[in-house]
Coordinates of C-alpha atoms (C1' of nucleotides) in Angstrom, one line a residue:
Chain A
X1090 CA -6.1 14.4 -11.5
X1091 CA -2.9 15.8 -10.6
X1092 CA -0.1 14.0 -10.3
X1093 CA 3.7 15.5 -9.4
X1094 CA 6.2 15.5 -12.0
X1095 CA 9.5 14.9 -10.9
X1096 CA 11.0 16.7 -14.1
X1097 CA 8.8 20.3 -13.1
X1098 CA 9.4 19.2 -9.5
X1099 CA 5.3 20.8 -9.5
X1100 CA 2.2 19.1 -9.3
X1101 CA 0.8 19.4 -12.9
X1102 CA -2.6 18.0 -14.5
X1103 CA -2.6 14.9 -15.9
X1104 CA -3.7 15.2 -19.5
X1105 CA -2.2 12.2 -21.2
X1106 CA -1.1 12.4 -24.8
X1107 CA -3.9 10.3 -26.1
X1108 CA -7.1 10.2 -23.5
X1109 CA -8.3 7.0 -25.5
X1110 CA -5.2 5.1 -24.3
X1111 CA -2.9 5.6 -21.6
X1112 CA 0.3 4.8 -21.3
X1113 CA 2.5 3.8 -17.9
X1114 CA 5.9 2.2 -17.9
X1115 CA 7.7 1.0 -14.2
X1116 CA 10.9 -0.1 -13.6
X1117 CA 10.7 -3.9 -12.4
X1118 CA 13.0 -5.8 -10.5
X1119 CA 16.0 -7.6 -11.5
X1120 CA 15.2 -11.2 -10.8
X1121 CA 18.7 -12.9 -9.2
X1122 CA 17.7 -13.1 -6.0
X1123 CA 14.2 -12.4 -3.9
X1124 CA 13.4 -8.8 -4.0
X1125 CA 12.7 -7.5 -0.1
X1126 CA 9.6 -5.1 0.7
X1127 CA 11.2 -2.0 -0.2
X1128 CA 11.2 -3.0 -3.7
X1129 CA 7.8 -3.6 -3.8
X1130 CA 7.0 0.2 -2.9
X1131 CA 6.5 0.7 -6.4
X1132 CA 4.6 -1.9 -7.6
X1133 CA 1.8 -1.6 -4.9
X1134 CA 1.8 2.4 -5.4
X1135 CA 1.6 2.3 -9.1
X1136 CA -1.1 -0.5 -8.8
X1137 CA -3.1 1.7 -7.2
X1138 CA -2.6 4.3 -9.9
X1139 CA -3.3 1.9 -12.4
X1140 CA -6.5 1.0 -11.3
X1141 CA -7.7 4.5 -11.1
X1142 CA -6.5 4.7 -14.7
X1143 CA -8.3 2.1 -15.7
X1144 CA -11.4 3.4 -14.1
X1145 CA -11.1 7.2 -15.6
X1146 CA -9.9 6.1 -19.4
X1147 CA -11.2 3.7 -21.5
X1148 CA -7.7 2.4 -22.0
X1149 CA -4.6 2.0 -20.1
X1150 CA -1.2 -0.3 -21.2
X1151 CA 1.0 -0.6 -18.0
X1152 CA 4.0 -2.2 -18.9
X1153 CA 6.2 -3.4 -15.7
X1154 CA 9.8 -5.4 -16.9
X1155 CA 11.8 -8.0 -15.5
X1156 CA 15.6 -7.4 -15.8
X1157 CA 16.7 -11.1 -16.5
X1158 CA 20.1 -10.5 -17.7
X1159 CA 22.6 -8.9 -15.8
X1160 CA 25.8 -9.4 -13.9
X1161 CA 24.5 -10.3 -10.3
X1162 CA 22.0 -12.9 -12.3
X1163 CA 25.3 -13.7 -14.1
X1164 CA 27.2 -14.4 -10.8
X1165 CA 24.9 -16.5 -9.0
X1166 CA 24.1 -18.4 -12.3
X1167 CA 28.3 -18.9 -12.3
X1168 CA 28.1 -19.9 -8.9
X1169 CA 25.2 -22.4 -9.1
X1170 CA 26.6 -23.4 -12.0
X1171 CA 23.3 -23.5 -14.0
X1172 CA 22.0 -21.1 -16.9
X1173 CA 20.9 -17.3 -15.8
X1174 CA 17.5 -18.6 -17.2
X1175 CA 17.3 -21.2 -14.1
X1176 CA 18.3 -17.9 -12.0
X1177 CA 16.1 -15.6 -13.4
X1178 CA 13.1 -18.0 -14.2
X1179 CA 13.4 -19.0 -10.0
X1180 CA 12.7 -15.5 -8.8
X1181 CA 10.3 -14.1 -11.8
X1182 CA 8.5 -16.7 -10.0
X1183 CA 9.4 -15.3 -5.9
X1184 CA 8.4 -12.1 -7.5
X1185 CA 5.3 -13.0 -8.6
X1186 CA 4.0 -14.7 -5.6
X1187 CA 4.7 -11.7 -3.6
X1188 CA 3.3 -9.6 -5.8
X1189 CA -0.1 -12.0 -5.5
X1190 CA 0.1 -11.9 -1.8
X1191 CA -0.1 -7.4 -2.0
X1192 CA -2.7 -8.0 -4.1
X1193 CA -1.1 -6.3 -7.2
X1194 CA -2.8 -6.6 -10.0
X1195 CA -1.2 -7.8 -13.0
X1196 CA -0.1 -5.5 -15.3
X1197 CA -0.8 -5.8 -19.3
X1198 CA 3.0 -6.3 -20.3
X1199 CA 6.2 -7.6 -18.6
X1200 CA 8.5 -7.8 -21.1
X1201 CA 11.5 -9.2 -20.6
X1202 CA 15.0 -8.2 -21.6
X1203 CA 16.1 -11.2 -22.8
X1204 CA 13.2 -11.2 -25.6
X1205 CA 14.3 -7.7 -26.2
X1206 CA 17.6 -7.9 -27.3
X1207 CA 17.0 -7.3 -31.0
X1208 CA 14.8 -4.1 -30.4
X1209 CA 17.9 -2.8 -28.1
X1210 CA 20.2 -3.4 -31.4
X1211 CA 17.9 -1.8 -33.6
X1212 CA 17.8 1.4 -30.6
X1213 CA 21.4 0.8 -30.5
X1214 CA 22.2 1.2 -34.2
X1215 CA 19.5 4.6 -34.3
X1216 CA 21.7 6.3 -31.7
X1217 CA 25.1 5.5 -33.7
X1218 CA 23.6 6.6 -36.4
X1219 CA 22.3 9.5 -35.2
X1220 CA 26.2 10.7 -33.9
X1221 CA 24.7 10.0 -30.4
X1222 CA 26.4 7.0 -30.0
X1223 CA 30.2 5.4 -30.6
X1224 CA 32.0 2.0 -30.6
X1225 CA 34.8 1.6 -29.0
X1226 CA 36.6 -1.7 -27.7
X1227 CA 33.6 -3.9 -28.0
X1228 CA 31.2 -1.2 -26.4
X1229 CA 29.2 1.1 -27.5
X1230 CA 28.8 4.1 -25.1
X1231 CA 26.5 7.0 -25.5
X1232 CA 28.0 10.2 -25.9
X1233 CA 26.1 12.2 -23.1
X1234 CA 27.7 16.0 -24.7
X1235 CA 25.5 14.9 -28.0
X1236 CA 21.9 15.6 -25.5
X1237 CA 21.9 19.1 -24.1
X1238 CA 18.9 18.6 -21.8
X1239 CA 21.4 15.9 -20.0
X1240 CA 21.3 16.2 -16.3
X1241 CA 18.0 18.3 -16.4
X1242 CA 15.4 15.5 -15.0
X1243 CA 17.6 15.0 -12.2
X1244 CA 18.5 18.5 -11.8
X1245 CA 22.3 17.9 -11.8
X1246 CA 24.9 19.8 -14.0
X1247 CA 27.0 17.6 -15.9
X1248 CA 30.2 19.4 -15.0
X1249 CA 29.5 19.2 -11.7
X1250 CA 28.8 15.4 -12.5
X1251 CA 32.0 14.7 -14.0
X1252 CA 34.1 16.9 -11.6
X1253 CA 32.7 14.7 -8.9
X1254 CA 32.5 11.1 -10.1
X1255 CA 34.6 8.7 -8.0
X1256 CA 34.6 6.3 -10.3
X1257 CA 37.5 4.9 -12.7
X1258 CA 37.0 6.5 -15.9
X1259 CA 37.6 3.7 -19.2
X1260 CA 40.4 4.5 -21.4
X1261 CA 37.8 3.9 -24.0
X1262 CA 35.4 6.2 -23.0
X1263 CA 35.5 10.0 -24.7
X1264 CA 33.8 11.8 -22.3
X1265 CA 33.7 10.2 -18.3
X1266 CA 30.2 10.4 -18.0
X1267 CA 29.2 8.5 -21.4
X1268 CA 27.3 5.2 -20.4
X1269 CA 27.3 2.0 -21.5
X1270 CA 24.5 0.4 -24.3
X1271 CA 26.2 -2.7 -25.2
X1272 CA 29.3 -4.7 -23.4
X1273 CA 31.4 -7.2 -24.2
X1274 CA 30.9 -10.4 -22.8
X1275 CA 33.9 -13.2 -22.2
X1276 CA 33.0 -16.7 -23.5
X1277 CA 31.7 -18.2 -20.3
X1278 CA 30.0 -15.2 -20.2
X1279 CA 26.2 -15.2 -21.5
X1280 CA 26.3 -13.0 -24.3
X1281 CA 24.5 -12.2 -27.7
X1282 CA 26.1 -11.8 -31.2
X1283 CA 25.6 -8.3 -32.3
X1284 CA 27.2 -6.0 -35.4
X1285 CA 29.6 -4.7 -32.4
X1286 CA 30.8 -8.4 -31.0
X1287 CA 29.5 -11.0 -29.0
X1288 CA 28.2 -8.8 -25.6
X1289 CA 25.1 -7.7 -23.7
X1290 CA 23.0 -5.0 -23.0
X1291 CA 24.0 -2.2 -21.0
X1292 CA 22.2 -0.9 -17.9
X1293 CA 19.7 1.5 -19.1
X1294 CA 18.9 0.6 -22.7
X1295 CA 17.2 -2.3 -22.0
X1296 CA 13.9 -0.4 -20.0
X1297 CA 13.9 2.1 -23.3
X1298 CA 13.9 -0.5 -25.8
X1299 CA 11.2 -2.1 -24.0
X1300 CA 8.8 0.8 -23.3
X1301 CA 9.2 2.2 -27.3
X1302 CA 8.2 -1.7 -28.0
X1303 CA 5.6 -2.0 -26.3
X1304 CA 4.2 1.7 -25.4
X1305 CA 5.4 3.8 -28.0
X1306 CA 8.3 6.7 -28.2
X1307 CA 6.4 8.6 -26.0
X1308 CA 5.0 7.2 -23.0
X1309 CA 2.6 9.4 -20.4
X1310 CA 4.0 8.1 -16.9
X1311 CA 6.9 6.7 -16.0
X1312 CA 7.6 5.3 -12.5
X1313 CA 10.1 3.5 -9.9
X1314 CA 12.2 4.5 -7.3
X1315 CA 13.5 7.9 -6.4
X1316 CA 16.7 6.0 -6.8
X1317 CA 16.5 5.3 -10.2
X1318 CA 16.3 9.5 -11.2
X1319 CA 20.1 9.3 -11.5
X1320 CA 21.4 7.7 -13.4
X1321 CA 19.0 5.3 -14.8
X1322 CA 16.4 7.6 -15.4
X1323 CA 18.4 10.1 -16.8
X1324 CA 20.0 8.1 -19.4
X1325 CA 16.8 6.1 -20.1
X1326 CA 15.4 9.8 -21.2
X1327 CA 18.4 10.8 -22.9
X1328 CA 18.2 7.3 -25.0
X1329 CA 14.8 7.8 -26.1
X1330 CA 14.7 11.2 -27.0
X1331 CA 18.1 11.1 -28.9
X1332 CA 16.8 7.8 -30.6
X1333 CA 13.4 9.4 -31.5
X1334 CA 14.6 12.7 -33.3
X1335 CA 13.8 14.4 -30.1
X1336 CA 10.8 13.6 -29.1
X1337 CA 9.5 13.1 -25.9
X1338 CA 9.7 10.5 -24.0
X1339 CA 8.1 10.9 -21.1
X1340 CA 5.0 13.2 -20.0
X1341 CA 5.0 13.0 -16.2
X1342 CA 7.9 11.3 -14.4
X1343 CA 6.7 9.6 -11.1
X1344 CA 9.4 8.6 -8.2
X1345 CA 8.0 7.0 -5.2
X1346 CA 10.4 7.9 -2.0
X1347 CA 12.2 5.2 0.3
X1348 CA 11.4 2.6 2.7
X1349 CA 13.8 2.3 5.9
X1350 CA 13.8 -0.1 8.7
X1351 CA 13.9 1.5 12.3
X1352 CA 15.3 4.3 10.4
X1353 CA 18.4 2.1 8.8
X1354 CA 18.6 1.7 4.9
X1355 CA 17.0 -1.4 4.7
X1356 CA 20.4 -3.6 2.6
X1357 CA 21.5 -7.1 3.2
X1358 CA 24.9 -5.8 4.4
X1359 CA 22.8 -4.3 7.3
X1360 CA 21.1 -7.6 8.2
X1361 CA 17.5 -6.1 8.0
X1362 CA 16.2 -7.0 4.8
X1363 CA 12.4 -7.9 5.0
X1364 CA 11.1 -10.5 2.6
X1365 CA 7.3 -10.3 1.7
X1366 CA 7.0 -14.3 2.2
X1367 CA 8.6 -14.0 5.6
X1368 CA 6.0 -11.0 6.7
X1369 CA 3.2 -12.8 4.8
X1370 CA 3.7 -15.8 7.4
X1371 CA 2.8 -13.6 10.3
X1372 CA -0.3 -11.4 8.5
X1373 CA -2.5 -11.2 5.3
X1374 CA -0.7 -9.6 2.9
X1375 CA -3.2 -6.5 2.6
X1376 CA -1.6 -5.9 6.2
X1377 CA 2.0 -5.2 4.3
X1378 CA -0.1 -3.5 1.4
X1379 CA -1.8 -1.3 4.0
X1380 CA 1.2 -0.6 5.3
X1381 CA 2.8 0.7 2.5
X1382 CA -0.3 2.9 1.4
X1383 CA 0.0 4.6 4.8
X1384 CA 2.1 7.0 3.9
X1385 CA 2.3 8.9 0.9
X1386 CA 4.4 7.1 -2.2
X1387 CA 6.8 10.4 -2.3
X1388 CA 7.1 11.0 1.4
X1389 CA 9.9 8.1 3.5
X1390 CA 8.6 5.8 5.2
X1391 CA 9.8 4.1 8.0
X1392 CA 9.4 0.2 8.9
X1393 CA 9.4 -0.6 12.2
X1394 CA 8.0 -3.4 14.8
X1395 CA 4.9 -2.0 15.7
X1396 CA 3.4 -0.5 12.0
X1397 CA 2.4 -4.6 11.3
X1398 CA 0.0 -4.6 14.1
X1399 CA -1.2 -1.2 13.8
X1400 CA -2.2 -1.6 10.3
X1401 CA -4.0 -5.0 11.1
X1402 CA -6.1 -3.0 13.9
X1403 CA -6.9 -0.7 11.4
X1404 CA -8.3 -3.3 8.9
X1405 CA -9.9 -5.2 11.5
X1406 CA -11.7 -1.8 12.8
X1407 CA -12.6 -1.4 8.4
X1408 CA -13.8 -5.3 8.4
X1409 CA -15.6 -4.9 11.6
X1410 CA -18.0 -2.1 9.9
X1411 CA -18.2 -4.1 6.7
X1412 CA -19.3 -7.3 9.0
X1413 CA -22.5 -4.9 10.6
X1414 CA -23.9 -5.5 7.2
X1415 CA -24.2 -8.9 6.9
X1416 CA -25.5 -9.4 2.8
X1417 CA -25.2 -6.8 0.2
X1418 CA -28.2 -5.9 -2.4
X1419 CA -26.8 -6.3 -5.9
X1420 CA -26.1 -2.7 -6.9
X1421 CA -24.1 -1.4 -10.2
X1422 CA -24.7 2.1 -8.7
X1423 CA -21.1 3.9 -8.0
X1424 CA -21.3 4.7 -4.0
X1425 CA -17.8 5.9 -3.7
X1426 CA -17.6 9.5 -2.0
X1427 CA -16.1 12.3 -3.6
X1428 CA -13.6 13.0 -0.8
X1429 CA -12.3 9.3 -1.3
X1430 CA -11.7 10.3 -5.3
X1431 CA -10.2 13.9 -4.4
X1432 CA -7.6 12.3 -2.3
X1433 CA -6.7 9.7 -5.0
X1434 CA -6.7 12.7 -8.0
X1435 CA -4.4 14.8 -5.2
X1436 CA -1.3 13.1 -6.1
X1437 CA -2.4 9.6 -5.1
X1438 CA -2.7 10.9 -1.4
X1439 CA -3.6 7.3 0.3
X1440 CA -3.4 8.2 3.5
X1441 CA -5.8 11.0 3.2
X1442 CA -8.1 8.1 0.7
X1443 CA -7.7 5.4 3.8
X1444 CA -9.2 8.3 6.4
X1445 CA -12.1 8.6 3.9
X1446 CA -12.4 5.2 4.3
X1447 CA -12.1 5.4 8.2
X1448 CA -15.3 8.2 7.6
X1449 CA -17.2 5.5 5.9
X1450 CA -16.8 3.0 8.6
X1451 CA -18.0 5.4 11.4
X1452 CA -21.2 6.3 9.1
X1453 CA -21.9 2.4 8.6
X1454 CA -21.0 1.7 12.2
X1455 CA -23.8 3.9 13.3
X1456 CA -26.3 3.9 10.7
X1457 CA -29.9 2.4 11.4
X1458 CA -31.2 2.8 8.2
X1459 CA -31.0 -0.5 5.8
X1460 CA -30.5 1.7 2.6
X1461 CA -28.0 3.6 4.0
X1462 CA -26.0 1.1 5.4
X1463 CA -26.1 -1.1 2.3
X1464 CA -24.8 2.2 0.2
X1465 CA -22.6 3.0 2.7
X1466 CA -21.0 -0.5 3.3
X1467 CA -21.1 -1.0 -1.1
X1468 CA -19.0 2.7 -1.0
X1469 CA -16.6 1.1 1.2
X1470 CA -15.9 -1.8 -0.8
X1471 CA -15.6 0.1 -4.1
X1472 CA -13.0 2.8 -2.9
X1473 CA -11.4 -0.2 -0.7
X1474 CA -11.1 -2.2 -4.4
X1475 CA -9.4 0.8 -6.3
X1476 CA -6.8 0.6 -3.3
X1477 CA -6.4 -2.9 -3.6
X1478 CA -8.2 -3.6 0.3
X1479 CA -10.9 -5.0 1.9
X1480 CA -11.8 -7.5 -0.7
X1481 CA -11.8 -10.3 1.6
X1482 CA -15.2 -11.7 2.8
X1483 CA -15.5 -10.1 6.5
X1484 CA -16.0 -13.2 8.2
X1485 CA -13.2 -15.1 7.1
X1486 CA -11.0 -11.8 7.7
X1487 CA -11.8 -12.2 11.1
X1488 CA -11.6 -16.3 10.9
X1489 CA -7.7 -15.5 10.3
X1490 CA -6.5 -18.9 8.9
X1491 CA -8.0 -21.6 10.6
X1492 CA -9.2 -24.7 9.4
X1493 CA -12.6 -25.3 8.5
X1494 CA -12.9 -28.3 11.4
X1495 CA -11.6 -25.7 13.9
X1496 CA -14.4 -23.1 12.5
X1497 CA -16.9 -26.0 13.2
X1498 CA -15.6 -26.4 16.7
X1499 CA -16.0 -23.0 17.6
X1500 CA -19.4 -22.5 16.2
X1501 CA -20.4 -25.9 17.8
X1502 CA -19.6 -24.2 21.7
X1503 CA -21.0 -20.5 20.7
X1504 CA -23.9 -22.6 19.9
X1505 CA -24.1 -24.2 23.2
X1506 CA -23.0 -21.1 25.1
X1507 CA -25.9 -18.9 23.1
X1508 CA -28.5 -21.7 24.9
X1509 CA -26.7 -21.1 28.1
X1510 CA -27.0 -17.7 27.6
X1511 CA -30.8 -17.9 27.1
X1512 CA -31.2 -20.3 30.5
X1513 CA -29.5 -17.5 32.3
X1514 CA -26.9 -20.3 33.3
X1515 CA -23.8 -17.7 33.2
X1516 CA -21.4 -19.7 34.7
X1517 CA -21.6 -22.2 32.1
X1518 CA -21.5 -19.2 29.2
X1519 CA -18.4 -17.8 31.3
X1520 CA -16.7 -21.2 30.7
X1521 CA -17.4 -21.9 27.2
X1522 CA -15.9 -18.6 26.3
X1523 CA -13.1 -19.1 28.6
X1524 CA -12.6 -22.3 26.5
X1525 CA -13.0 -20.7 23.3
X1526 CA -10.7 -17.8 25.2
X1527 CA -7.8 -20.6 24.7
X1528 CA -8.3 -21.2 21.5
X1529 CA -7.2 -17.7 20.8
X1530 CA -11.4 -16.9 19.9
X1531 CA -12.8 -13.6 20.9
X1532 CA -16.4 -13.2 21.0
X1533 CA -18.8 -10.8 20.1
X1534 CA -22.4 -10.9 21.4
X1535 CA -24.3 -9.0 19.2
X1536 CA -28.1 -8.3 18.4
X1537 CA -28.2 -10.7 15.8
X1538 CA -26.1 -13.3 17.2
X1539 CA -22.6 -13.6 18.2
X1540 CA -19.3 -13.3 16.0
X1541 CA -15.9 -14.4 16.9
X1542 CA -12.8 -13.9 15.5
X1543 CA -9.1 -14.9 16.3
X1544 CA -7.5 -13.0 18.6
X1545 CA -4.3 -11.3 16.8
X1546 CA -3.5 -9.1 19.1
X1547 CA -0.7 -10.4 20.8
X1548 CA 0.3 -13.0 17.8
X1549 CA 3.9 -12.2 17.4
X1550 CA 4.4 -9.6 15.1
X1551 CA 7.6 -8.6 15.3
X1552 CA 8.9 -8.3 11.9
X1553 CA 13.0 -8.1 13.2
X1554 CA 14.4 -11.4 12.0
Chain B
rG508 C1' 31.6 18.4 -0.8
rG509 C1' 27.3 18.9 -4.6
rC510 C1' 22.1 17.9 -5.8
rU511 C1' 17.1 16.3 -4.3
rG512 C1' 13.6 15.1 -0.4
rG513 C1' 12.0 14.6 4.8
rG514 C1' 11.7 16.3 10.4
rU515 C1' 4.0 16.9 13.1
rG516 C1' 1.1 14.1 19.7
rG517 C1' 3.2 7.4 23.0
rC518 C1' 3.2 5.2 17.6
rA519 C1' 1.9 5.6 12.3
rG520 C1' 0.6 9.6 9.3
rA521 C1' -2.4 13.8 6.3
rG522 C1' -3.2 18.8 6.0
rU523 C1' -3.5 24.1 6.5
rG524 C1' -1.5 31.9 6.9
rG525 C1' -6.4 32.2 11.8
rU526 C1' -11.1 26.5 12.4
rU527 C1' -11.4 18.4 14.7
rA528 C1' -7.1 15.2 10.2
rU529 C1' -7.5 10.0 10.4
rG530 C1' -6.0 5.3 12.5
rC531 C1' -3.5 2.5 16.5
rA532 C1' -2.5 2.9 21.7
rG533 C1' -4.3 5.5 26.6
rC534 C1' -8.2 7.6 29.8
rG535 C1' -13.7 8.5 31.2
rG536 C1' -18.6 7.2 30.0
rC537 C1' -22.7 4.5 27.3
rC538 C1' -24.1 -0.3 25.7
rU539 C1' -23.5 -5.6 27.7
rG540 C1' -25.6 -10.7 32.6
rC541 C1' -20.1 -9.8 32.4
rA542 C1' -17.0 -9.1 28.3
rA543 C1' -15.8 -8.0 23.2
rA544 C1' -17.1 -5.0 19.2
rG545 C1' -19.4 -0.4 18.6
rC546 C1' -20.8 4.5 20.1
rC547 C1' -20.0 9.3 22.9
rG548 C1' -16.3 12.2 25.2
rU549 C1' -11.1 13.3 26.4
rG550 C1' -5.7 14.5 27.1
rG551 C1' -1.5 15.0 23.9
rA552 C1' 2.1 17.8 18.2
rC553 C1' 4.0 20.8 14.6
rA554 C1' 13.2 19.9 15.2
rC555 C1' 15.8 24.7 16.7
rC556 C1' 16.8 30.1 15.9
rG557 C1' 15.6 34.5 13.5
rG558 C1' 12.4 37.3 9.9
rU559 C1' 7.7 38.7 7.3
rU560 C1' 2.6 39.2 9.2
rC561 C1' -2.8 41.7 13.1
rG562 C1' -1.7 36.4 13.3
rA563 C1' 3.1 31.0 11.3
rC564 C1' 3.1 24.3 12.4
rU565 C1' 2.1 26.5 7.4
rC566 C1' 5.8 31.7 3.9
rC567 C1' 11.3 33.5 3.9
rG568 C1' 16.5 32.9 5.8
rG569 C1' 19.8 30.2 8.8
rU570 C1' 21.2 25.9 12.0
rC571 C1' 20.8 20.9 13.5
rC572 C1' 19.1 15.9 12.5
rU573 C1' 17.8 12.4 8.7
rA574 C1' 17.0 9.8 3.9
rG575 C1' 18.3 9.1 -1.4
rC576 C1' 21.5 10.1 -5.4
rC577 C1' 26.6 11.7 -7.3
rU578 C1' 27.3 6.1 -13.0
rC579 C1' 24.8 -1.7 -9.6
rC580 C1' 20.3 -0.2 -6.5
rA581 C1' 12.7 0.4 -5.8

RNA sequence: GGCUGGGUGGCAGAGUGGUUAUGCAGCGGCCUGCAAAGCCGUGGACACCGGUUCGACUCCGGUCCUAGCCUCCA
């Protein structure tokens, strides 16, 4: 498998530091208000990886955190006028339910940083220890001159940094580019007592406190954002290492690439933030997952009006083969073709996977031969399960969401039009499908019977809000 | 301004120094009582300008556009 390493900027092999247990760590959300579908770029794409892990090594720990302290949790805890834990607690929750409706798996760990807070004084205390880190004014603030490799994951030149940040340098700080580990916090502040005052975590210690607790000082892949390379990354790396006597702390350093909207940064200032629950209302969410598996995880990828509806013909064209075979022999055997695994072990290339899947459907769609088609439709739902799709039972795919009395309705008139169909009496077959028409039911004579589904195709799916 | 990516047909989106991506949409045909689904076929693309090469969408240089980052951000 190769996977590409954003600290090499190469594709390298992935040989992971112990091939009896791997080891992932992502970058979660920070849980103070509902995360839009650009944040969940990440967790879909390393879900994917995750379950190929877990089918190629006998062990994988993924470890995904939820930020639940920090100052935008803070402010809209202040102006609720509750606790950060009714904040937080409110959208862990959002998050989760969106993450159920992408059909993202869940991962092993998710700690979070409030249960953390001793291991990030304990990491803390190492790195003052070690000369990497100082107090000063109720902070403590790594000194980024104490790691010469600074700057070299996110290719930038610390000079160059400093020359060009913008931002108000702290009296307290001895170099402009040291970062914060721990903060002060006022009294109505939320804050924790600590051998440097009462304060709170800075930005970046809390994700490397959290992956050394729960995955070791070196972890084999880390993921999020390309966002997060600088600075978060960065100083995550330069925490760990400088806390660990220099080991590593990452093997291969995984950045998925952005999602826009009609080519706009998709922000709330802009007006055009997409919530999950708000898309999920107008299509399964494996039509958002399939979306976002479209396009390569590194490559941009645009959100726009029409990529909803394409992405639901496309899964109704995958369904539509699955429903030509109608039961499924029970079969352990592994059907899932080699092209479908080559694309995955190519840097998680899912577009080039979900064409392998397209190949499969053709093959099924035109196969006469029982065996065949019952290897052929079990190959598609394997390599559909390892991207998280086509897990749904075809019939009820098609079914869309309505009720079970309207299901009996409609198989009620195909009924009556299948006799009217055998009496030759078109007319009246015409009309009960012009009936059913209204219903917003499509039919499908077939050989062996007629299908229906609900006709999507001109369901509003407009995703502008 | 600096750094890192991206620009492929109507849309989405892979890939490759010479050969069909794939899907959606379109068109023609087959199938069908008629449809739908499916099948067969089909048109249509590599931002621009140079260079290297027998040959470039692919490699190199430059230009333009675009996204992210430059201490909150997936």
């Amino acid at each position: 498998m190769k996977i590409f390493n954003t600290e090499s900027g190469k594709k390298e092999e992935f040989v992971p530091q112990n091939p009896e247990h791997v080891t992932m760590y992502v970058c979660g959300p920070t849980v103070y208000n509902h995360s839009h579908i650009g944040n969940f770029r990440p967790p879909v794409v390393f879900d994917v990886l995750a379950r190929l892990l877990r089918r190629e090594f006998p062990k994988l720990t993924y470890a995904r955190n939820i930020t639940d302290i920090d100052d935008k949790i803070n402010a809209a805890a202040a102006e609720a006028g509750v606790d950060i834990s009714v904040i937080s607690e409110k959208y862990t929750a959002a998050y989760h339910r969106d993450l159920a409706t992408l059909g993202v798996l869940p991962t092993d760990v998710e700690p979070k940083v409030t249960e953390h807070v001793e291991q990030i004084h304990t990491m803390i205390q190492e790195l003052i220890d070690a000369g990497h880190a100082y107090a000063a004014e109720g902070h403590v603030l790594f000194s980024v001159s104490s790691y010469a490799d600074y700057g070299s994951l996110s290719k930038r030149d610390p000079e160059e940094l400093l020359a060009g940040a913008r931002v108000d340098v702290a009296a307290y700080k001895k170099d402009a580019g040291d970062f914060v580990l721990w903060k002060p916090s006022a009294d109505e502040q939320p804050g924790w007592d600590s051998p440097w005052g009462r304060g709170r975590p800075g930005w970046h210690i809390e994700c490397s406190a959290m992956a050394e607790t729960h995955l070791g000082d070196t972890i084999d892949i880390h993921g999020g954002g390309t966002d997060l390379v600088f600075p978060h990354h960065e100083n995550e790396r330069a925490q760990s290492v400088c806390a660990h006597s220099g080991k590593q702390y990452v093997r291969y350093w995984m950045h998925n690439g952005f999602l826009s909207f009609n080519a706009e940064k998709m922000s709330k200032s802009l007006g055009n933030v997409l919530l999950v629950k708000d898309l999920a209302e107008k299509v399964p969410g494996e039509v958002i997952r399939y979306v976002l598996l479209s396009a390569h995880y590194r490559a941009p990828l645009d959100w726009n009006d029409d990529v909803l509806t394409q992405a639901r013909n496309s899964l109704d064209r995958l369904y539509g083969a699955l429903r030509t075979v109608t039961s499924l022999d029970a079969s352990q055997q592994d059907h899932i073709p080699d092209a479908f695994m080559a694309a995955l072990h190519d840097d998680l290339n899912t577009p080039k996977a979900l064409a392998e899947l397209f190949a499969l459907a053709k093959q099924l769609n035109t196969s006469t031969d029982h065996e065949t088609s019952q290897q052929l439709k079990s190959a598609l739902l394997q390599a559909g399960e390892l991207l998280g799709l086509l897990q749904h039972d075809a019939d009820a795919w098609f079914a869309g969401d309505q009720s079970e009395a309207d299901a009996a309705t409609i198989d009620q008139l195909i009924t009556e039009r299948l006799q009217a169909r055998a009496d030759k009496d078109w007319g009246r077959a015409d009309e009960i499908r012009d009936q059913l028409t209204a219903m917003n039911v499509v039919l499908e004579d077939g050989a062996d019977g007629t299908k229906w589904r609900i006709d999507s195709s001109d369901a509003n799916l407009s995703s502008s809000k």
